[in-house]
Amino acid sequence: MSLNETLQEQKEALVAAQAEEDRERLDEMLSELRSADIAEILEEVLEEDDDLPVAMGLLEALPLERRANVLGYLPGEEQVEITSTMSDETLLSVLEEMGSDERADLFNLLDEDRREGLLRRMARQEREDLKRLASYEEGTAGAIMTSDYVAIPTGMTVSQAMMRVRQTAPDAETVYQLYIIDPDGKLAGTLSLRQLMVARPGAQVDDIMIKDVISIPVDEAQEEVARVVARYDLLALPVLDADERLVGIVTHDDAMDVAESEATEDFHKGMSIGALEDGVSRVPLWSLYRKRVTWLVLLVFANLFSGAGIAYFEDTIAAQVALVFFLPLLIGSGGNAGAQAATLMVRGMATGDVGVKDWSTLLGRELLVAGSLGLTMALAVAPIGVMRGGEAVAMVVAMSMVTIVLFGSLLGMCLPFVLNRLGWDPATASAPLVTTLIDASGVVIYFSIATAILSGV
Amino acid sequence: MSLNETLQEQKEALVAAQAEEDRERLDEMLSELRSADIAEILEEVLEEDDDLPVAMGLLEALPLERRANVLGYLPGEEQVEITSTMSDETLLSVLEEMGSDERADLFNLLDEDRREGLLRRMARQEREDLKRLASYEEGTAGAIMTSDYVAIPTGMTVSQAMMRVRQTAPDAETVYQLYIIDPDGKLAGTLSLRQLMVARPGAQVDDIMIKDVISIPVDEAQEEVARVVARYDLLALPVLDADERLVGIVTHDDAMDVAESEATEDFHKGMSIGALEDGVSRVPLWSLYRKRVTWLVLLVFANLFSGAGIAYFEDTIAAQVALVFFLPLLIGSGGNAGAQAATLMVRGMATGDVGVKDWSTLLGRELLVAGSLGLTMALAVAPIGVMRGGEAVAMVVAMSMVTIVLFGSLLGMCLPFVLNRLGWDPATASAPLVTTLIDASGVVIYFSIATAILSGV
């Protein structure tokens, strides 16, 4: 992606200041920019200008803590590129300043040797924490959680807890939700900082904490994390291991990022595009090709069924070439209605609006709606049938339209449920797949009706 | 939607307890449920069971504050249904307990008479605030913001500000981000509660506040609000009027809800479905029909161009009926590749990954990728061409495949940019529209190539 105008100007000013070694001006400009914006500028320097030394220079002009922040905002590939020239020592000091979740993500991207080297230089506690966080499978709660939360042991008073919050403030991802931990490491309860602030200083946290905490298992899928955070309007969601011990939290901003990237993935899946590892403007061409080609080629072969249907009815077609006029229209309409029905289900399932149990109710609704849609479209196309082939052709076309739209819609509606039942992602019921299946069925429906009606004419 | 099993059981237990007038058990169960879950149960009682008295009874069993909370979680339609039987007095006390943003939303759904009656019973300050919040256009920052933020006048000390936070805590939407307001009502700066807690109690907030605040104008589109909150990982985003006065804030949870509903709208638009006012399982059938039928009928007529193309080449077809075998396959493949390209652009634009300026770079990339895709698919289909019609037909089919896939992909890629340029939503470049356009062009491309090559055979 390219930068917006303001950022573009700021980038040029930064690069100029660096070239002139005007350190004072560089510091001033950097201090006025937000970390997310500096990261975007660095990305542009690395991508468009392909100028690693300039990017490194800008990064090094930042104080250590901000350097870690900016790095955290960069995509993985750029993080690896920019850290590749750092000494182990420098990288280590940057890693220490990063949030524990971002640190683990970057660590996972480094090569084996580099990782070993870094681990050797770390203190034991830190090393264990990093290895643990880096070990969770991608796409799970464990992989996106941070271990920088405020833990309060049971038995503390409100004023002791407040003191603990003040001490932890500089390092914690959020200090606004506190987690009360019993001696076994289990999550005993939670308290918001707001609740703590209005509580009597001498009260025990055990007495005022909320015991019924919303939490999620460490191996839960990340999209479920995002759904729970959104459903209950949470600031952070605690993550528990198999023994119910608190192992991390996922904060609202990370949950929002997950929701966005899951939606993007579903958009792409809906058009039979595999999950891209980066934005469409940055992903390598070869990767973009691979993610698009698989289904396209599979669908070429699926489309042969439409051809086979046509071949089977070749005599009908040869006798009435005018019928071919309506073919794209009929199968196209069925495909469109079917793709609509599939998308409504797939998105409904993704947001939790549609459950598997709702299947039969939704089938009834779809029957009514698709039936009405088919009738409307049949009425729209019938006059053209009369004009081009007379009343018999009009009847064939109208009847085919109702049947194909109804069949297509029901197929599109049911497919996500069937896939889900088979343990597949319902989003596999993409528009291209649904359209292709309906094309083949539409050919058979159309020419069967035509043969039945017109053979008597 | 139907409830999951746990909620279903809890619903039945609640309804039973209410029927038996077992107040104690009812209170106990309700106190253990979360507001979002109670709201879902009430929705089910209203929708599936169509039992307003039972829903009212459950709601009335809740303490006033929770009643307001639960009501806030219900969709608009159910809010209106359930408040329709409340007296003005009861409704007023519930409204008072609601967040100012939810209050304004509900208020906007009531009929004129009811609104007038409520306004008359309100204190002046409250009335003005409600009227102001209810007046912002739907879909703007103003319509989703809340006025329940913590405002700190310039000149206060840290300990005074802390006192103010404690006082405001029960009513504010969030106390974790404070807004420092100058005597003209302008936003002078911001401070997180975390920063306030670690500051020296005697310091002036003016000296420690962040002056360069990220904010958004009150008439900005809500999707931009969600993008800014996500980009800068904000807890809340301040909203300013034309005179730079702070008029409200949008909190992270509301921004996340906006992002989700905007994504759903884009999903539906991508399949030519209009914006639904509710989830697919709840929206009235008539509305679902209307949102789907418009584009479907328009596309029926657009598909006539494909028919016209076929009619034009009727002689070629009559001479070589075997060509029809490959028609669905070729136009289908072009449509699939084109829909992929369009979706990649539409989603990229929605997430901010693709800008209008990137057009030419992306065109070059698409040329390379689509060319490779077309070649791959041509290779896949060529042997079938040989089998069914000999080498000449295979050549026609392969050449048509490359041309149609390339043309379709470029059309799909460019359409969102063209629509954007015309001031339309790029998401109008839906899969059905792109597919239909490519169907018509595909027919012409295929039979033109066939006529050119086969007429010489």
GROMACS .gro file of N, CA and C in nm, chain B residues 93-160:
model
  204
  550SER      N    1  -3.721   0.582   3.420
  550SER     CA    2  -3.621   0.541   3.518
  550SER      C    3  -3.523   0.441   3.456
  551VAL      N    4  -3.571   0.360   3.363
  551VAL     CA    5  -3.481   0.268   3.293
  551VAL      C    6  -3.387   0.347   3.203
  552LEU      N    7  -3.442   0.441   3.129
  552LEU     CA    8  -3.360   0.523   3.038
  552LEU      C    9  -3.248   0.593   3.115
  553GLU      N   10  -3.282   0.641   3.235
  553GLU     CA   11  -3.182   0.712   3.314
  553GLU      C   12  -3.063   0.624   3.347
  554GLU      N   13  -3.088   0.494   3.361
  554GLU     CA   14  -2.980   0.403   3.397
  554GLU      C   15  -2.900   0.356   3.276
  555MET      N   16  -2.952   0.379   3.156
  555MET     CA   17  -2.882   0.333   3.036
  555MET      C   18  -2.765   0.425   3.003
  556GLY      N   19  -2.667   0.373   2.927
  556GLY     CA   20  -2.560   0.458   2.876
  556GLY      C   21  -2.621   0.562   2.783
  557SER      N   22  -2.560   0.680   2.775
  557SER     CA   23  -2.622   0.787   2.698
  557SER      C   24  -2.635   0.751   2.550
  558ASP      N   25  -2.543   0.667   2.496
  558ASP     CA   26  -2.553   0.631   2.354
  558ASP      C   27  -2.669   0.536   2.330
  559GLU      N   28  -2.685   0.437   2.423
  559GLU     CA   29  -2.795   0.343   2.407
  559GLU      C   30  -2.930   0.411   2.430
  560ARG      N   31  -2.931   0.506   2.524
  560ARG     CA   32  -3.053   0.580   2.552
  560ARG      C   33  -3.099   0.653   2.426
  561ALA      N   34  -3.003   0.720   2.360
  561ALA     CA   35  -3.039   0.798   2.240
  561ALA      C   36  -3.087   0.704   2.128
  562ASP      N   37  -3.024   0.586   2.117
  562ASP     CA   38  -3.065   0.492   2.012
  562ASP      C   39  -3.209   0.446   2.034
  563LEU      N   40  -3.240   0.407   2.158
  563LEU     CA   41  -3.375   0.361   2.189
  563LEU      C   42  -3.475   0.474   2.167
  564PHE      N   43  -3.439   0.593   2.215
  564PHE     CA   44  -3.526   0.710   2.201
  564PHE      C   45  -3.565   0.732   2.054
  565ASN      N   46  -3.465   0.716   1.967
  565ASN     CA   47  -3.491   0.738   1.824
  565ASN      C   48  -3.589   0.637   1.765
  566LEU      N   49  -3.604   0.522   1.832
  566LEU     CA   50  -3.693   0.418   1.779
  566LEU      C   51  -3.837   0.436   1.826
  567LEU      N   52  -3.858   0.519   1.930
  567LEU     CA   53  -3.994   0.537   1.985
  567LEU      C   54  -4.075   0.629   1.895
  568ASP      N   55  -4.209   0.619   1.907
  568ASP     CA   56  -4.289   0.707   1.822
  568ASP      C   57  -4.296   0.848   1.881
  569GLU      N   58  -4.331   0.941   1.796
  569GLU     CA   59  -4.334   1.084   1.827
  569GLU      C   60  -4.401   1.115   1.963
  570ASP      N   61  -4.523   1.062   1.983
  570ASP     CA   62  -4.598   1.093   2.104
  570ASP      C   63  -4.523   1.050   2.229
  571ARG      N   64  -4.470   0.926   2.220
  571ARG     CA   65  -4.397   0.871   2.334
  571ARG      C   66  -4.277   0.959   2.366
  572ARG      N   67  -4.205   0.999   2.261
  572ARG     CA   68  -4.087   1.084   2.279
  572ARG      C   69  -4.122   1.214   2.348
  573GLU      N   70  -4.229   1.278   2.299
  573GLU     CA   71  -4.272   1.406   2.357
  573GLU      C   72  -4.304   1.390   2.505
  574GLY      N   73  -4.379   1.281   2.535
  574GLY     CA   74  -4.418   1.255   2.673
  574GLY      C   75  -4.297   1.239   2.764
  575LEU      N   76  -4.197   1.166   2.714
  575LEU     CA   77  -4.076   1.142   2.794
  575LEU      C   78  -3.997   1.271   2.814
  576LEU      N   79  -3.981   1.347   2.706
  576LEU     CA   80  -3.901   1.469   2.714
  576LEU      C   81  -3.960   1.566   2.817
  577ARG      N   82  -4.096   1.573   2.820
  577ARG     CA   83  -4.161   1.665   2.914
  577ARG      C   84  -4.126   1.631   3.059
  578ARG      N   85  -4.106   1.500   3.086
  578ARG     CA   86  -4.081   1.460   3.225
  578ARG      C   87  -3.934   1.471   3.265
  579MET      N   88  -3.849   1.507   3.169
  579MET     CA   89  -3.705   1.509   3.200
  579MET      C   90  -3.657   1.645   3.250
  580ALA      N   91  -3.546   1.642   3.325
  580ALA     CA   92  -3.483   1.767   3.366
  580ALA      C   93  -3.420   1.831   3.241
  581ARG      N   94  -3.402   1.962   3.244
  581ARG     CA   95  -3.359   2.036   3.126
  581ARG      C   96  -3.226   1.983   3.069
  582GLN      N   97  -3.127   1.972   3.156
  582GLN     CA   98  -2.993   1.928   3.116
  582GLN      C   99  -2.998   1.792   3.045
  583GLU      N  100  -3.071   1.701   3.106
  583GLU     CA  101  -3.085   1.565   3.055
  583GLU      C  102  -3.155   1.567   2.919
  584ARG      N  103  -3.256   1.650   2.908
  584ARG     CA  104  -3.335   1.660   2.785
  584ARG      C  105  -3.247   1.710   2.669
  585GLU      N  106  -3.170   1.812   2.700
  585GLU     CA  107  -3.081   1.869   2.597
  585GLU      C  108  -2.981   1.765   2.548
  586ASP      N  109  -2.923   1.694   2.646
  586ASP     CA  110  -2.821   1.595   2.615
  586ASP      C  111  -2.881   1.485   2.526
  587LEU      N  112  -2.999   1.439   2.563
  587LEU     CA  113  -3.065   1.333   2.487
  587LEU      C  114  -3.100   1.381   2.346
  588LYS      N  115  -3.157   1.501   2.338
  588LYS     CA  116  -3.196   1.553   2.207
  588LYS      C  117  -3.073   1.569   2.116
  589ARG      N  118  -2.964   1.615   2.176
  589ARG     CA  119  -2.842   1.635   2.099
  589ARG      C  120  -2.790   1.502   2.044
  590LEU      N  121  -2.777   1.403   2.136
  590LEU     CA  122  -2.724   1.273   2.093
  590LEU      C  123  -2.816   1.205   1.991
  591ALA      N  124  -2.948   1.226   2.007
  591ALA     CA  125  -3.043   1.159   1.918
  591ALA      C  126  -3.048   1.226   1.782
  592SER      N  127  -2.985   1.343   1.770
  592SER     CA  128  -3.000   1.420   1.647
  592SER      C  129  -2.896   1.386   1.541
  593TYR      N  130  -2.790   1.313   1.579
  593TYR     CA  131  -2.685   1.285   1.481
  593TYR      C  132  -2.729   1.180   1.380
  594GLU      N  133  -2.685   1.198   1.258
  594GLU     CA  134  -2.726   1.109   1.150
  594GLU      C  135  -2.674   0.967   1.175
  595GLU      N  136  -2.755   0.869   1.144
  595GLU     CA  137  -2.716   0.729   1.162
  595GLU      C  138  -2.592   0.698   1.078
  596GLY      N  139  -2.503   0.618   1.134
  596GLY     CA  140  -2.382   0.582   1.059
  596GLY      C  141  -2.267   0.679   1.078
  597THR      N  142  -2.286   0.783   1.161
  597THR     CA  143  -2.177   0.877   1.188
  597THR      C  144  -2.121   0.853   1.328
  598ALA      N  145  -2.005   0.915   1.354
  598ALA     CA  146  -1.944   0.906   1.486
  598ALA      C  147  -2.043   0.955   1.592
  599GLY      N  148  -2.115   1.064   1.561
  599GLY     CA  149  -2.210   1.121   1.656
  599GLY      C  150  -2.317   1.022   1.701
  600ALA      N  151  -2.357   0.935   1.611
  600ALA     CA  152  -2.466   0.844   1.642
  600ALA      C  153  -2.422   0.727   1.730
  601ILE      N  154  -2.292   0.700   1.736
  601ILE     CA  155  -2.248   0.586   1.819
  601ILE      C  156  -2.171   0.630   1.943
  602MET      N  157  -2.148   0.763   1.958
  602MET     CA  158  -2.068   0.807   2.072
  602MET      C  159  -2.153   0.815   2.198
  603THR      N  160  -2.086   0.819   2.312
  603THR     CA  161  -2.154   0.839   2.439
  603THR      C  162  -2.105   0.969   2.500
  604SER      N  163  -2.192   1.034   2.577
  604SER     CA  164  -2.145   1.156   2.644
  604SER      C  165  -2.104   1.127   2.787
  605ASP      N  166  -2.103   0.999   2.826
  605ASP     CA  167  -2.062   0.963   2.963
  605ASP      C  168  -1.912   0.940   2.972
  606TYR      N  169  -1.835   1.048   2.955
  606TYR     CA  170  -1.689   1.037   2.968
  606TYR      C  171  -1.645   1.119   3.088
  607VAL      N  172  -1.519   1.099   3.128
  607VAL     CA  173  -1.467   1.175   3.241
  607VAL      C  174  -1.397   1.300   3.189
  608ALA      N  175  -1.455   1.416   3.217
  608ALA     CA  176  -1.396   1.542   3.174
  608ALA      C  177  -1.327   1.608   3.292
  609ILE      N  178  -1.204   1.651   3.270
  609ILE     CA  179  -1.125   1.717   3.374
  609ILE      C  180  -1.097   1.860   3.326
  610PRO      N  181  -1.133   1.962   3.404
  610PRO     CA  182  -1.103   2.098   3.360
  610PRO      C  183  -0.952   2.124   3.366
  611THR      N  184  -0.901   2.203   3.275
  611THR     CA  185  -0.759   2.241   3.281
  611THR      C  186  -0.734   2.310   3.416
  612GLY      N  187  -0.611   2.297   3.465
  612GLY     CA  188  -0.577   2.363   3.590
  612GLY      C  189  -0.590   2.275   3.713
  613MET      N  190  -0.653   2.159   3.699
  613MET     CA  191  -0.665   2.069   3.814
  613MET      C  192  -0.531   2.003   3.846
  614THR      N  193  -0.515   1.962   3.971
  614THR     CA  194  -0.397   1.883   4.005
  614THR      C  195  -0.432   1.735   3.986
  615VAL      N  196  -0.326   1.654   3.991
  615VAL     CA  197  -0.344   1.510   3.975
  615VAL      C  198  -0.438   1.454   4.081
  616SER      N  199  -0.423   1.499   4.208
  616SER     CA  200  -0.508   1.442   4.311
  616SER      C  201  -0.652   1.489   4.298
  617GLN      N  202  -0.671   1.613   4.250
  617GLN     CA  203  -0.808   1.659   4.224
  617GLN      C  204  -0.872   1.576   4.113
   0.00000   0.00000   0.00000
